[in-house]
mmCIF file of C-alpha atoms in Angstrom:
data_model
loop_
_atom_site.group_PDB
_atom_site.id
_atom_site.type_symbol
_atom_site.label_atom_id
_atom_site.label_comp_id
_atom_site.label_asym_id
_atom_site.label_seq_id
_atom_site.Cartn_x
_atom_site.Cartn_y
_atom_site.Cartn_z
ATOM 1 C CA MET A 11 -17.967 5.423 1.767
ATOM 2 C CA THR A 12 -18.769 5.246 5.594
ATOM 3 C CA MET A 13 -19.225 8.616 7.290
ATOM 4 C CA PHE A 14 -18.588 9.602 10.684
ATOM 5 C CA ASN A 15 -18.940 12.390 13.132
ATOM 6 C CA ARG A 16 -15.927 11.879 15.248
ATOM 7 C CA LEU A 17 -13.099 9.692 14.734
ATOM 8 C CA PRO A 18 -11.281 8.918 18.186
ATOM 9 C CA ILE A 19 -7.543 7.623 18.083
ATOM 10 C CA GLY A 20 -7.229 5.700 21.540
ATOM 11 C CA ALA A 21 -4.565 3.664 23.022
ATOM 12 C CA THR A 22 -3.981 4.150 26.640
ATOM 13 C CA LYS A 23 -1.464 1.435 26.844
ATOM 14 C CA PRO A 24 0.595 -0.565 24.107
ATOM 15 C CA LEU A 25 -1.295 -3.945 23.387
ATOM 16 C CA LEU A 26 0.901 -6.689 25.148
ATOM 17 C CA VAL A 27 0.753 -9.552 22.639
ATOM 18 C CA VAL A 28 0.934 -13.038 23.851
ATOM 19 C CA LEU A 29 3.118 -14.917 21.400
ATOM 20 C CA VAL A 30 2.785 -18.496 20.677
ATOM 21 C CA LEU A 31 5.522 -20.322 18.692
ATOM 22 C CA LEU A 32 3.798 -21.985 15.934
ATOM 23 C CA GLY A 33 4.459 -25.375 13.694
ATOM 24 C CA LEU A 34 2.219 -25.266 10.691
ATOM 25 C CA ALA A 35 1.566 -28.370 9.090
ATOM 26 C CA ALA A 36 2.177 -28.429 5.272
ATOM 27 C CA THR A 37 -1.255 -29.261 3.841
ATOM 28 C CA PRO A 38 -1.820 -26.941 0.918
ATOM 29 C CA ALA A 39 -5.263 -27.111 -0.625
ATOM 30 C CA ARG A 40 -3.784 -27.253 -4.085
ATOM 31 C CA ALA A 41 -0.487 -28.083 -5.929
ATOM 32 C CA ALA A 42 2.063 -25.190 -5.212
ATOM 33 C CA MET A 43 2.866 -23.101 -8.282
ATOM 34 C CA ALA A 44 6.301 -23.334 -9.500
ATOM 35 C CA ILE A 45 8.072 -20.117 -8.951
ATOM 36 C CA GLN A 46 11.507 -19.446 -10.669
ATOM 37 C CA GLU A 47 14.057 -17.081 -9.997
ATOM 38 C CA VAL A 48 15.322 -15.573 -13.205
ATOM 39 C CA LYS A 49 18.378 -13.417 -13.491
ATOM 40 C CA GLY A 50 19.400 -11.434 -16.511
ATOM 41 C CA SER A 51 22.998 -10.778 -17.474
ATOM 42 C CA SER A 52 22.861 -7.180 -16.290
ATOM 43 C CA GLY A 53 21.978 -8.910 -12.662
ATOM 44 C CA ILE A 54 18.417 -7.995 -12.545
ATOM 45 C CA LYS A 55 16.259 -10.713 -10.824
ATOM 46 C CA ALA A 56 12.677 -11.558 -11.189
ATOM 47 C CA TRP A 57 10.257 -14.147 -9.947
ATOM 48 C CA LEU A 58 8.368 -15.991 -12.544
ATOM 49 C CA VAL A 59 5.244 -18.178 -12.659
ATOM 50 C CA GLU A 60 4.994 -19.643 -15.919
ATOM 51 C CA ASP A 61 1.132 -20.023 -17.013
ATOM 52 C CA TYR A 62 0.139 -20.652 -20.668
ATOM 53 C CA SER A 63 -3.573 -21.102 -19.844
ATOM 54 C CA VAL A 64 -4.421 -17.835 -21.266
ATOM 55 C CA PRO A 65 -2.041 -15.892 -23.786
ATOM 56 C CA ILE A 66 -1.375 -13.055 -21.308
ATOM 57 C CA VAL A 67 1.796 -11.819 -19.862
ATOM 58 C CA THR A 68 1.755 -9.519 -16.602
ATOM 59 C CA ILE A 69 4.614 -7.882 -15.053
ATOM 60 C CA ARG A 70 4.946 -6.263 -11.645
ATOM 61 C CA PHE A 71 7.765 -4.208 -10.117
ATOM 62 C CA ALA A 72 8.497 -1.827 -7.300
ATOM 63 C CA PHE A 73 11.299 0.653 -6.796
ATOM 64 C CA ARG A 74 12.036 1.243 -2.968
ATOM 65 C CA GLY A 75 11.660 4.874 -1.859
ATOM 66 C CA GLY A 76 8.103 5.847 -2.342
ATOM 67 C CA SER A 77 6.372 9.370 -0.983
ATOM 68 C CA THR A 78 8.865 9.328 1.927
ATOM 69 C CA GLN A 79 11.163 10.234 -0.729
ATOM 70 C CA ASP A 80 9.581 13.613 -1.398
ATOM 71 C CA PRO A 81 11.915 16.589 -0.601
ATOM 72 C CA SER A 82 10.639 18.870 2.051
ATOM 73 C CA GLY A 83 8.547 21.487 0.343
ATOM 74 C CA ASN A 84 8.006 19.359 -2.475
ATOM 75 C CA GLU A 85 5.504 17.066 -0.836
ATOM 76 C CA GLY A 86 3.352 15.093 -3.679
ATOM 77 C CA LEU A 87 6.444 15.100 -6.110
ATOM 78 C CA VAL A 88 6.661 11.141 -6.085
ATOM 79 C CA ASN A 89 2.835 10.770 -6.869
ATOM 80 C CA LEU A 90 2.667 13.317 -9.501
ATOM 81 C CA MET A 91 5.859 11.504 -11.303
ATOM 82 C CA THR A 92 3.808 8.186 -11.344
ATOM 83 C CA GLN A 93 1.046 9.738 -13.006
ATOM 84 C CA LEU A 94 3.427 10.874 -15.952
ATOM 85 C CA PHE A 95 4.969 7.723 -17.284
ATOM 86 C CA ASP A 96 2.285 7.344 -19.986
ATOM 87 C CA GLU A 97 2.517 10.777 -20.610
ATOM 88 C CA GLY A 98 5.215 10.894 -23.068
ATOM 89 C CA ALA A 99 8.855 9.152 -23.158
ATOM 90 C CA GLY A 100 11.888 9.173 -25.560
ATOM 91 C CA ASP A 101 10.824 10.470 -28.851
ATOM 92 C CA LEU A 102 7.270 9.940 -28.187
ATOM 93 C CA ASP A 103 5.100 12.815 -26.837
ATOM 94 C CA SER A 104 2.168 12.234 -24.689
ATOM 95 C CA GLU A 105 -0.395 11.567 -27.758
ATOM 96 C CA ALA A 106 1.959 9.423 -29.593
ATOM 97 C CA PHE A 107 2.987 7.235 -26.712
ATOM 98 C CA GLN A 108 -0.683 6.553 -25.552
ATOM 99 C CA GLU A 109 -1.552 5.542 -28.807
ATOM 100 C CA ARG A 110 1.268 2.934 -29.125
ATOM 101 C CA LEU A 111 -0.073 1.683 -25.846
ATOM 102 C CA ASP A 112 -3.342 1.248 -27.410
ATOM 103 C CA ASP A 113 -2.266 -0.094 -30.570
ATOM 104 C CA ALA A 114 -0.271 -2.949 -28.621
ATOM 105 C CA GLY A 115 -3.380 -3.350 -26.333
ATOM 106 C CA ALA A 116 -1.385 -2.956 -23.125
ATOM 107 C CA ASP A 117 -2.472 -1.736 -19.685
ATOM 108 C CA MET A 118 0.429 0.218 -18.123
ATOM 109 C CA ARG A 119 0.109 1.775 -14.320
ATOM 110 C CA PHE A 120 2.239 3.207 -11.720
ATOM 111 C CA ASP A 121 1.344 4.195 -8.186
ATOM 112 C CA ALA A 122 2.989 5.643 -5.268
ATOM 113 C CA GLU A 123 2.853 4.278 -1.592
ATOM 114 C CA ARG A 124 4.888 5.477 1.454
ATOM 115 C CA ASP A 125 7.915 3.175 0.903
ATOM 116 C CA ALA A 126 7.812 2.174 -2.676
ATOM 117 C CA LEU A 127 6.851 3.171 -6.006
ATOM 118 C CA TYR A 128 4.937 0.314 -8.198
ATOM 119 C CA GLY A 129 4.308 -0.246 -11.785
ATOM 120 C CA SER A 130 2.844 -2.940 -13.783
ATOM 121 C CA MET A 131 2.188 -3.910 -17.254
ATOM 122 C CA ARG A 132 -0.566 -6.558 -18.523
ATOM 123 C CA VAL A 133 -0.341 -7.446 -22.381
ATOM 124 C CA VAL A 134 -1.335 -10.329 -24.945
ATOM 125 C CA ALA A 135 1.743 -12.384 -25.355
ATOM 126 C CA ASP A 136 2.164 -11.714 -28.923
ATOM 127 C CA GLN A 137 2.367 -7.931 -28.603
ATOM 128 C CA LYS A 138 4.865 -8.380 -25.664
ATOM 129 C CA ASP A 139 7.844 -7.047 -27.323
ATOM 130 C CA VAL A 140 6.291 -3.864 -28.595
ATOM 131 C CA ALA A 141 4.628 -3.394 -25.021
ATOM 132 C CA PHE A 142 8.000 -3.825 -23.438
ATOM 133 C CA ASP A 143 9.696 -1.431 -25.685
ATOM 134 C CA LEU A 144 7.094 1.165 -24.575
ATOM 135 C CA LEU A 145 7.885 0.091 -20.678
ATOM 136 C CA ARG A 146 11.546 0.587 -20.982
ATOM 137 C CA LEU A 147 11.006 4.127 -22.477
ATOM 138 C CA ALA A 148 8.772 4.786 -19.650
ATOM 139 C CA VAL A 149 11.065 3.608 -16.906
ATOM 140 C CA GLU A 150 14.677 4.871 -18.705
ATOM 141 C CA GLN A 151 13.508 8.008 -20.427
ATOM 142 C CA PRO A 152 10.198 9.637 -19.124
ATOM 143 C CA ARG A 153 9.878 13.256 -20.804
ATOM 144 C CA PHE A 154 8.003 15.183 -18.147
ATOM 145 C CA ASP A 155 6.917 17.737 -20.730
ATOM 146 C CA GLN A 156 5.341 20.894 -19.270
ATOM 147 C CA ALA A 157 1.831 20.619 -20.778
ATOM 148 C CA PRO A 158 1.227 17.097 -19.382
ATOM 149 C CA VAL A 159 2.836 18.158 -16.099
ATOM 150 C CA ASP A 160 0.353 21.114 -15.624
ATOM 151 C CA ARG A 161 -2.550 19.083 -16.504
ATOM 152 C CA ILE A 162 -2.050 16.109 -14.372
ATOM 153 C CA ARG A 163 -0.974 18.644 -11.444
ATOM 154 C CA ALA A 164 -4.306 20.403 -11.878
ATOM 155 C CA GLN A 165 -6.263 17.054 -11.485
ATOM 156 C CA ILE A 166 -4.586 16.211 -8.240
ATOM 157 C CA VAL A 167 -5.189 19.704 -7.054
ATOM 158 C CA SER A 168 -8.800 19.413 -7.921
ATOM 159 C CA GLY A 169 -8.975 16.045 -5.998
ATOM 160 C CA ILE A 170 -7.111 17.563 -3.115
ATOM 161 C CA MET A 171 -9.553 20.401 -2.738
ATOM 162 C CA ALA A 172 -12.488 17.838 -3.047
ATOM 163 C CA GLU A 173 -11.175 15.906 -0.472
ATOM 164 C CA ALA A 174 -10.900 18.859 1.926
ATOM 165 C CA LYS A 175 -14.945 18.795 2.105
ATOM 166 C CA ASP A 176 -14.841 14.867 2.741
ATOM 167 C CA PRO A 177 -14.950 13.958 6.339
ATOM 168 C CA GLU A 178 -13.137 10.639 5.740
ATOM 169 C CA ALA A 179 -10.216 12.558 4.150
ATOM 170 C CA VAL A 180 -10.027 15.079 6.689
ATOM 171 C CA ALA A 181 -10.186 12.566 9.612
ATOM 172 C CA GLN A 182 -7.306 10.654 7.751
ATOM 173 C CA VAL A 183 -4.934 13.732 7.919
ATOM 174 C CA ALA A 184 -5.655 14.274 11.463
ATOM 175 C CA TRP A 185 -4.987 10.557 12.110
ATOM 176 C CA ARG A 186 -1.679 10.676 10.564
ATOM 177 C CA LYS A 187 -0.447 13.781 12.041
ATOM 178 C CA ALA A 188 -1.360 12.601 15.535
ATOM 179 C CA LEU A 189 0.280 9.178 14.747
ATOM 180 C CA TYR A 190 3.517 10.334 13.292
ATOM 181 C CA GLY A 191 4.221 14.083 13.977
ATOM 182 C CA ASP A 192 6.641 15.299 11.767
ATOM 183 C CA HIS A 193 7.954 11.858 10.248
ATOM 184 C CA PRO A 194 7.431 11.546 6.588
ATOM 185 C CA TYR A 195 4.510 8.940 7.443
ATOM 186 C CA SER A 196 2.373 11.798 8.504
ATOM 187 C CA ARG A 197 2.404 13.559 5.201
ATOM 188 C CA ARG A 198 -0.133 13.032 2.128
ATOM 189 C CA ASN A 199 1.051 11.190 -0.857
ATOM 190 C CA GLU A 200 -0.909 13.756 -3.008
ATOM 191 C CA GLY A 201 0.978 16.624 -1.105
ATOM 192 C CA THR A 202 -0.763 19.988 -0.947
ATOM 193 C CA GLU A 203 -1.842 22.656 -3.241
ATOM 194 C CA GLN A 204 1.036 24.869 -2.373
ATOM 195 C CA THR A 205 3.830 22.031 -2.579
ATOM 196 C CA LEU A 206 2.370 21.041 -5.956
ATOM 197 C CA ALA A 207 2.542 24.485 -7.170
ATOM 198 C CA ALA A 208 6.334 24.607 -6.527
ATOM 199 C CA VAL A 209 7.079 21.503 -8.655
ATOM 200 C CA ALA A 210 9.257 22.244 -11.653
ATOM 201 C CA THR A 211 10.134 19.683 -14.473
ATOM 202 C CA SER A 212 13.605 19.880 -13.316
ATOM 203 C CA ASP A 213 12.512 18.348 -9.883
ATOM 204 C CA LEU A 214 10.820 15.572 -11.428
ATOM 205 C CA LYS A 215 13.840 14.547 -13.566
ATOM 206 C CA ALA A 216 16.047 14.528 -10.417
ATOM 207 C CA LEU A 217 13.688 12.489 -8.655
ATOM 208 C CA HIS A 218 13.448 9.971 -11.396
ATOM 209 C CA LYS A 219 17.271 9.771 -11.490
ATOM 210 C CA ARG A 220 17.702 9.326 -7.832
ATOM 211 C CA LEU A 221 14.845 6.296 -7.475
ATOM 212 C CA PHE A 222 15.175 4.419 -10.507
ATOM 213 C CA ALA A 223 18.073 1.989 -10.385
ATOM 214 C CA ARG A 224 18.611 -1.762 -10.774
ATOM 215 C CA SER A 225 19.598 -2.595 -7.222
ATOM 216 C CA ASN A 226 16.454 -0.619 -5.995
ATOM 217 C CA LEU A 227 14.280 -3.097 -8.017
ATOM 218 C CA ALA A 228 11.906 -5.949 -7.260
ATOM 219 C CA ILE A 229 10.014 -7.851 -10.006
ATOM 220 C CA ALA A 230 7.380 -10.695 -10.318
ATOM 221 C CA VAL A 231 6.242 -11.879 -13.849
ATOM 222 C CA ALA A 232 3.300 -14.112 -14.341
ATOM 223 C CA GLY A 233 1.994 -15.704 -17.672
ATOM 224 C CA ALA A 234 2.889 -16.912 -21.086
ATOM 225 C CA ILE A 235 6.577 -16.481 -21.135
ATOM 226 C CA ASP A 236 9.552 -18.802 -20.348
ATOM 227 C CA ALA A 237 12.685 -18.041 -18.470
ATOM 228 C CA SER A 238 14.945 -17.531 -21.337
ATOM 229 C CA ALA A 239 12.543 -15.053 -22.714
ATOM 230 C CA LEU A 240 12.131 -13.089 -19.385
ATOM 231 C CA LYS A 241 16.046 -12.933 -18.908
ATOM 232 C CA ARG A 242 16.098 -11.004 -22.125
ATOM 233 C CA ASP A 243 13.339 -8.810 -21.605
ATOM 234 C CA LEU A 244 14.633 -7.905 -18.031
ATOM 235 C CA ASP A 245 17.733 -6.510 -19.605
ATOM 236 C CA ARG A 246 15.887 -4.962 -22.464
ATOM 237 C CA ILE A 247 13.289 -3.269 -19.771
ATOM 238 C CA PHE A 248 15.759 -2.208 -17.030
ATOM 239 C CA GLY A 249 19.246 -2.971 -17.979
ATOM 240 C CA GLY A 250 19.808 0.788 -18.856
ATOM 241 C CA LEU A 251 19.082 2.108 -15.461
ATOM 242 C CA PRO A 252 22.054 3.207 -13.248
ATOM 243 C CA ALA A 253 23.153 0.387 -10.714
ATOM 244 C CA GLU A 254 22.563 2.227 -7.561
ATOM 245 C CA PRO A 255 19.689 4.777 -6.311
ATOM 246 C CA SER A 256 20.531 7.966 -4.343
ATOM 247 C CA LEU A 257 17.787 7.476 -1.460
ATOM 248 C CA MET A 258 17.361 9.811 1.458
ATOM 249 C CA PRO A 259 17.479 8.123 4.786
ATOM 250 C CA ILE A 260 14.290 7.676 6.683
ATOM 251 C CA ALA A 261 14.383 7.037 10.418
ATOM 252 C CA ASP A 262 12.293 4.369 12.110
ATOM 253 C CA THR A 263 9.619 5.539 13.986
ATOM 254 C CA ALA A 264 6.650 4.416 16.233
ATOM 255 C CA PRO A 265 3.064 5.478 16.506
ATOM 256 C CA LYS A 266 2.680 8.168 19.192
ATOM 257 C CA LEU A 267 -0.075 6.442 21.372
ATOM 258 C CA ALA A 268 -1.863 7.494 24.495
ATOM 259 C CA GLN A 269 -3.980 10.281 22.838
ATOM 260 C CA GLU A 270 -7.450 10.744 21.348
ATOM 261 C CA ILE A 271 -8.633 13.100 18.684
ATOM 262 C CA ARG A 272 -12.336 14.059 17.561
ATOM 263 C CA VAL A 273 -12.999 15.389 14.248
ATOM 264 C CA PRO A 274 -16.661 16.710 14.587
ATOM 265 C CA TYR A 275 -19.114 16.341 11.582
ATOM 266 C CA ASP A 276 -22.992 16.199 11.866
ATOM 267 C CA LEU A 277 -23.609 12.792 10.101
ATOM 268 C CA PRO A 278 -25.386 9.857 11.155
ATOM 269 C CA GLN A 279 -22.535 7.738 11.819
ATOM 270 C CA SER A 280 -19.385 7.715 13.744
ATOM 271 C CA ARG A 281 -16.064 6.245 12.543
ATOM 272 C CA LEU A 282 -14.008 4.763 15.089
ATOM 273 C CA ARG A 283 -10.295 3.958 14.662
ATOM 274 C CA LEU A 284 -7.913 2.855 17.412
ATOM 275 C CA ALA A 285 -4.257 2.212 16.974
ATOM 276 C CA TYR A 286 -1.840 0.001 19.287
ATOM 277 C CA SER A 287 1.750 -0.842 19.126
ATOM 278 C CA ALA A 288 2.738 -3.830 17.080
ATOM 279 C CA ILE A 289 5.836 -5.941 15.843
ATOM 280 C CA SER A 290 7.326 -5.469 12.505
ATOM 281 C CA ASP A 291 6.799 -8.094 10.058
ATOM 282 C CA LYS A 292 10.737 -8.919 10.031
ATOM 283 C CA GLU A 293 10.478 -10.172 13.344
ATOM 284 C CA PRO A 294 10.751 -14.061 13.860
ATOM 285 C CA GLN A 295 7.273 -14.011 15.876
ATOM 286 C CA PHE A 296 5.301 -12.018 13.392
ATOM 287 C CA PHE A 297 3.321 -14.820 12.306
ATOM 288 C CA ALA A 298 2.354 -15.840 15.841
ATOM 289 C CA ALA A 299 1.012 -12.046 16.015
ATOM 290 C CA TYR A 300 -0.582 -12.436 12.627
ATOM 291 C CA LEU A 301 -2.752 -15.295 14.271
ATOM 292 C CA MET A 302 -3.490 -13.241 17.413
ATOM 293 C CA ASN A 303 -4.595 -10.538 15.375
ATOM 294 C CA HIS A 304 -6.702 -13.035 13.282
ATOM 295 C CA ILE A 305 -8.478 -14.167 16.581
ATOM 296 C CA LEU A 306 -8.811 -10.603 17.761
ATOM 297 C CA GLY A 307 -10.335 -9.051 14.910
ATOM 298 C CA GLY A 308 -8.805 -9.847 11.686
ATOM 299 C CA GLY A 309 -10.656 -13.044 11.150
ATOM 300 C CA ALA A 310 -13.915 -11.274 10.077
ATOM 301 C CA PHE A 311 -16.922 -13.434 10.819
ATOM 302 C CA THR A 312 -14.856 -15.432 13.649
ATOM 303 C CA SER A 313 -13.194 -12.922 15.552
ATOM 304 C CA ARG A 314 -13.663 -11.835 19.003
ATOM 305 C CA LEU A 315 -14.414 -8.227 18.065
ATOM 306 C CA TRP A 316 -16.787 -9.311 15.547
ATOM 307 C CA ASN A 317 -18.545 -11.680 18.183
ATOM 308 C CA GLU A 318 -18.958 -8.849 20.776
ATOM 309 C CA VAL A 319 -19.523 -5.613 18.698
ATOM 310 C CA ARG A 320 -21.747 -7.091 15.830
ATOM 311 C CA GLU A 321 -23.073 -10.535 16.586
ATOM 312 C CA LYS A 322 -23.889 -9.929 20.257
ATOM 313 C CA ARG A 323 -24.970 -6.313 20.466
ATOM 314 C CA GLY A 324 -25.386 -5.157 16.744
ATOM 315 C CA LEU A 325 -23.392 -2.034 17.275
ATOM 316 C CA ALA A 326 -21.745 -2.054 13.838
ATOM 317 C CA TYR A 327 -22.155 -3.492 10.454
ATOM 318 C CA GLY A 328 -18.768 -4.607 10.538
ATOM 319 C CA ILE A 329 -15.376 -4.170 12.274
ATOM 320 C CA ARG A 330 -11.761 -5.575 11.622
ATOM 321 C CA SER A 331 -8.167 -5.207 13.201
ATOM 322 C CA SER A 332 -5.158 -5.274 11.318
ATOM 323 C CA LEU A 333 -1.532 -5.341 11.405
ATOM 324 C CA VAL A 334 -0.135 -2.218 9.339
ATOM 325 C CA ASN A 335 3.508 -2.989 8.656
ATOM 326 C CA ASN A 336 5.629 -0.343 6.812
ATOM 327 C CA ASP A 337 9.181 -0.118 6.383
ATOM 328 C CA HIS A 338 9.656 2.148 9.314
ATOM 329 C CA ALA A 339 6.739 1.695 11.498
ATOM 330 C CA SER A 340 4.036 -0.761 12.678
ATOM 331 C CA ALA A 341 0.765 -0.821 14.109
ATOM 332 C CA LEU A 342 -1.914 -2.837 15.120
ATOM 333 C CA VAL A 343 -5.313 -0.699 13.972
ATOM 334 C CA ILE A 344 -8.983 -1.338 14.760
ATOM 335 C CA ASP A 345 -11.685 0.150 12.707
ATOM 336 C CA THR A 346 -15.465 0.432 12.655
ATOM 337 C CA GLY A 347 -18.338 2.559 12.426
ATOM 338 C CA THR A 348 -21.636 2.881 14.556
ATOM 339 C CA ARG A 349 -24.530 5.198 15.567
ATOM 340 C CA PRO A 350 -23.174 8.483 17.454
ATOM 341 C CA ASP A 351 -25.118 7.657 20.320
ATOM 342 C CA ARG A 352 -23.818 4.213 20.644
ATOM 343 C CA ALA A 353 -20.050 5.309 20.012
ATOM 344 C CA ALA A 354 -18.986 5.579 23.625
ATOM 345 C CA GLU A 355 -20.398 1.997 24.106
ATOM 346 C CA THR A 356 -18.467 0.614 21.189
ATOM 347 C CA LEU A 357 -15.234 2.035 21.979
ATOM 348 C CA SER A 358 -15.207 0.760 25.440
ATOM 349 C CA LEU A 359 -16.051 -2.678 24.261
ATOM 350 C CA ILE A 360 -13.303 -2.640 21.865
ATOM 351 C CA ARG A 361 -10.922 -1.480 24.489
ATOM 352 C CA ALA A 362 -12.046 -4.130 26.888
ATOM 353 C CA GLU A 363 -11.339 -6.899 24.133
ATOM 354 C CA ALA A 364 -8.026 -5.631 23.527
ATOM 355 C CA ARG A 365 -7.114 -5.630 27.402
ATOM 356 C CA ARG A 366 -8.629 -9.060 27.802
ATOM 357 C CA MET A 367 -6.395 -10.430 24.686
ATOM 358 C CA ALA A 368 -3.189 -8.468 26.349
ATOM 359 C CA ALA A 369 -3.880 -10.111 29.773
ATOM 360 C CA GLY A 370 -4.884 -13.604 28.979
ATOM 361 C CA GLY A 371 -3.812 -14.468 25.499
ATOM 362 C CA VAL A 372 -5.803 -16.948 23.512
ATOM 363 C CA ASN A 373 -7.071 -20.257 24.268
ATOM 364 C CA GLN A 374 -6.039 -23.453 22.114
ATOM 365 C CA GLU A 375 -9.310 -24.035 20.431
ATOM 366 C CA GLU A 376 -9.104 -20.454 19.098
ATOM 367 C CA LEU A 377 -5.493 -20.836 18.105
ATOM 368 C CA GLU A 378 -6.538 -24.337 16.156
ATOM 369 C CA ALA A 379 -9.223 -22.672 14.431
ATOM 370 C CA ALA A 380 -7.411 -19.683 13.588
ATOM 371 C CA LYS A 381 -4.324 -21.932 12.289
ATOM 372 C CA LYS A 382 -7.212 -24.042 10.114
ATOM 373 C CA ASN A 383 -8.720 -20.696 8.841
ATOM 374 C CA VAL A 384 -5.662 -19.042 7.672
ATOM 375 C CA ILE A 385 -4.204 -22.249 6.008
ATOM 376 C CA GLY A 386 -7.306 -23.054 4.286
ATOM 377 C CA GLY A 387 -7.951 -19.374 3.091
#
């Protein structure tokens, strides 16, 4: 992990992006995958790619409504819930459920992010029916028994306490608070020791009931399964869920720019992170912005920031810019690390490149190279 002794957030002006309308040639490097839309009788839809090269089926799914759905005072509730789905469901307690998963050779995972709760299962095709029955129990009838709740909560709290001594984690907390103020995006997915202590099993059951619904669900499946079998499995796994969720409304927001914060640590490297305004990935010009970012710093070894900061001056081992698009906020983020005595110089160079992009845009040679690089990749 890269360490740092200060983490500035800098954006004195929003980045004015010079947008170019693009016409990308359809020149795929390999034959396109056959992606099928599959719909069960309960109305649940999934995207399927059949692939029989190995006898494995993988299903990935997401329920809209991640950690932003944590009630005030119960921050960390969604994250805690995601770690309890293999800790007992239906008439199976934690030990029995995990034994059944092991017997089926199935890998089941859940994870919470800001705007969605994600789940997945990977299983050998001839064990699919047994594994999918366990997945159905997990998403439809999780138990949230007190002993597993207490154990998993203690593990999360232990991680929070350890991160309190980690410079990167401390800086991330300061970064989110500076950018998003009181918006749910400013909160930690894990919550705090205090908010987790307030969680009761009734809170977990109520949250599950609010989030898990058929209309709130996106699914993708790949592997040794055909459309007719998948239709039956979609109904079997998810068909018993309520039709509609009950989500709390979340307001759109924008990063609070024109500020700089510093988190001091006596360490041999400074971590620098800058945020600029950006456009939503739902905007028609998003792909033009994507190519602009590729040229600025997203293209790794070919970008302007790479050439100016690393290649010409050796100020950093690596530097990147990224378009960060969440459901309710977007930002362009630049991230690097350098020696403390070169931090001011590095920061000045980054800002100069951002200003140059805003003022002059990109030239035709850069644009064509970026198109080829992105399409080829």
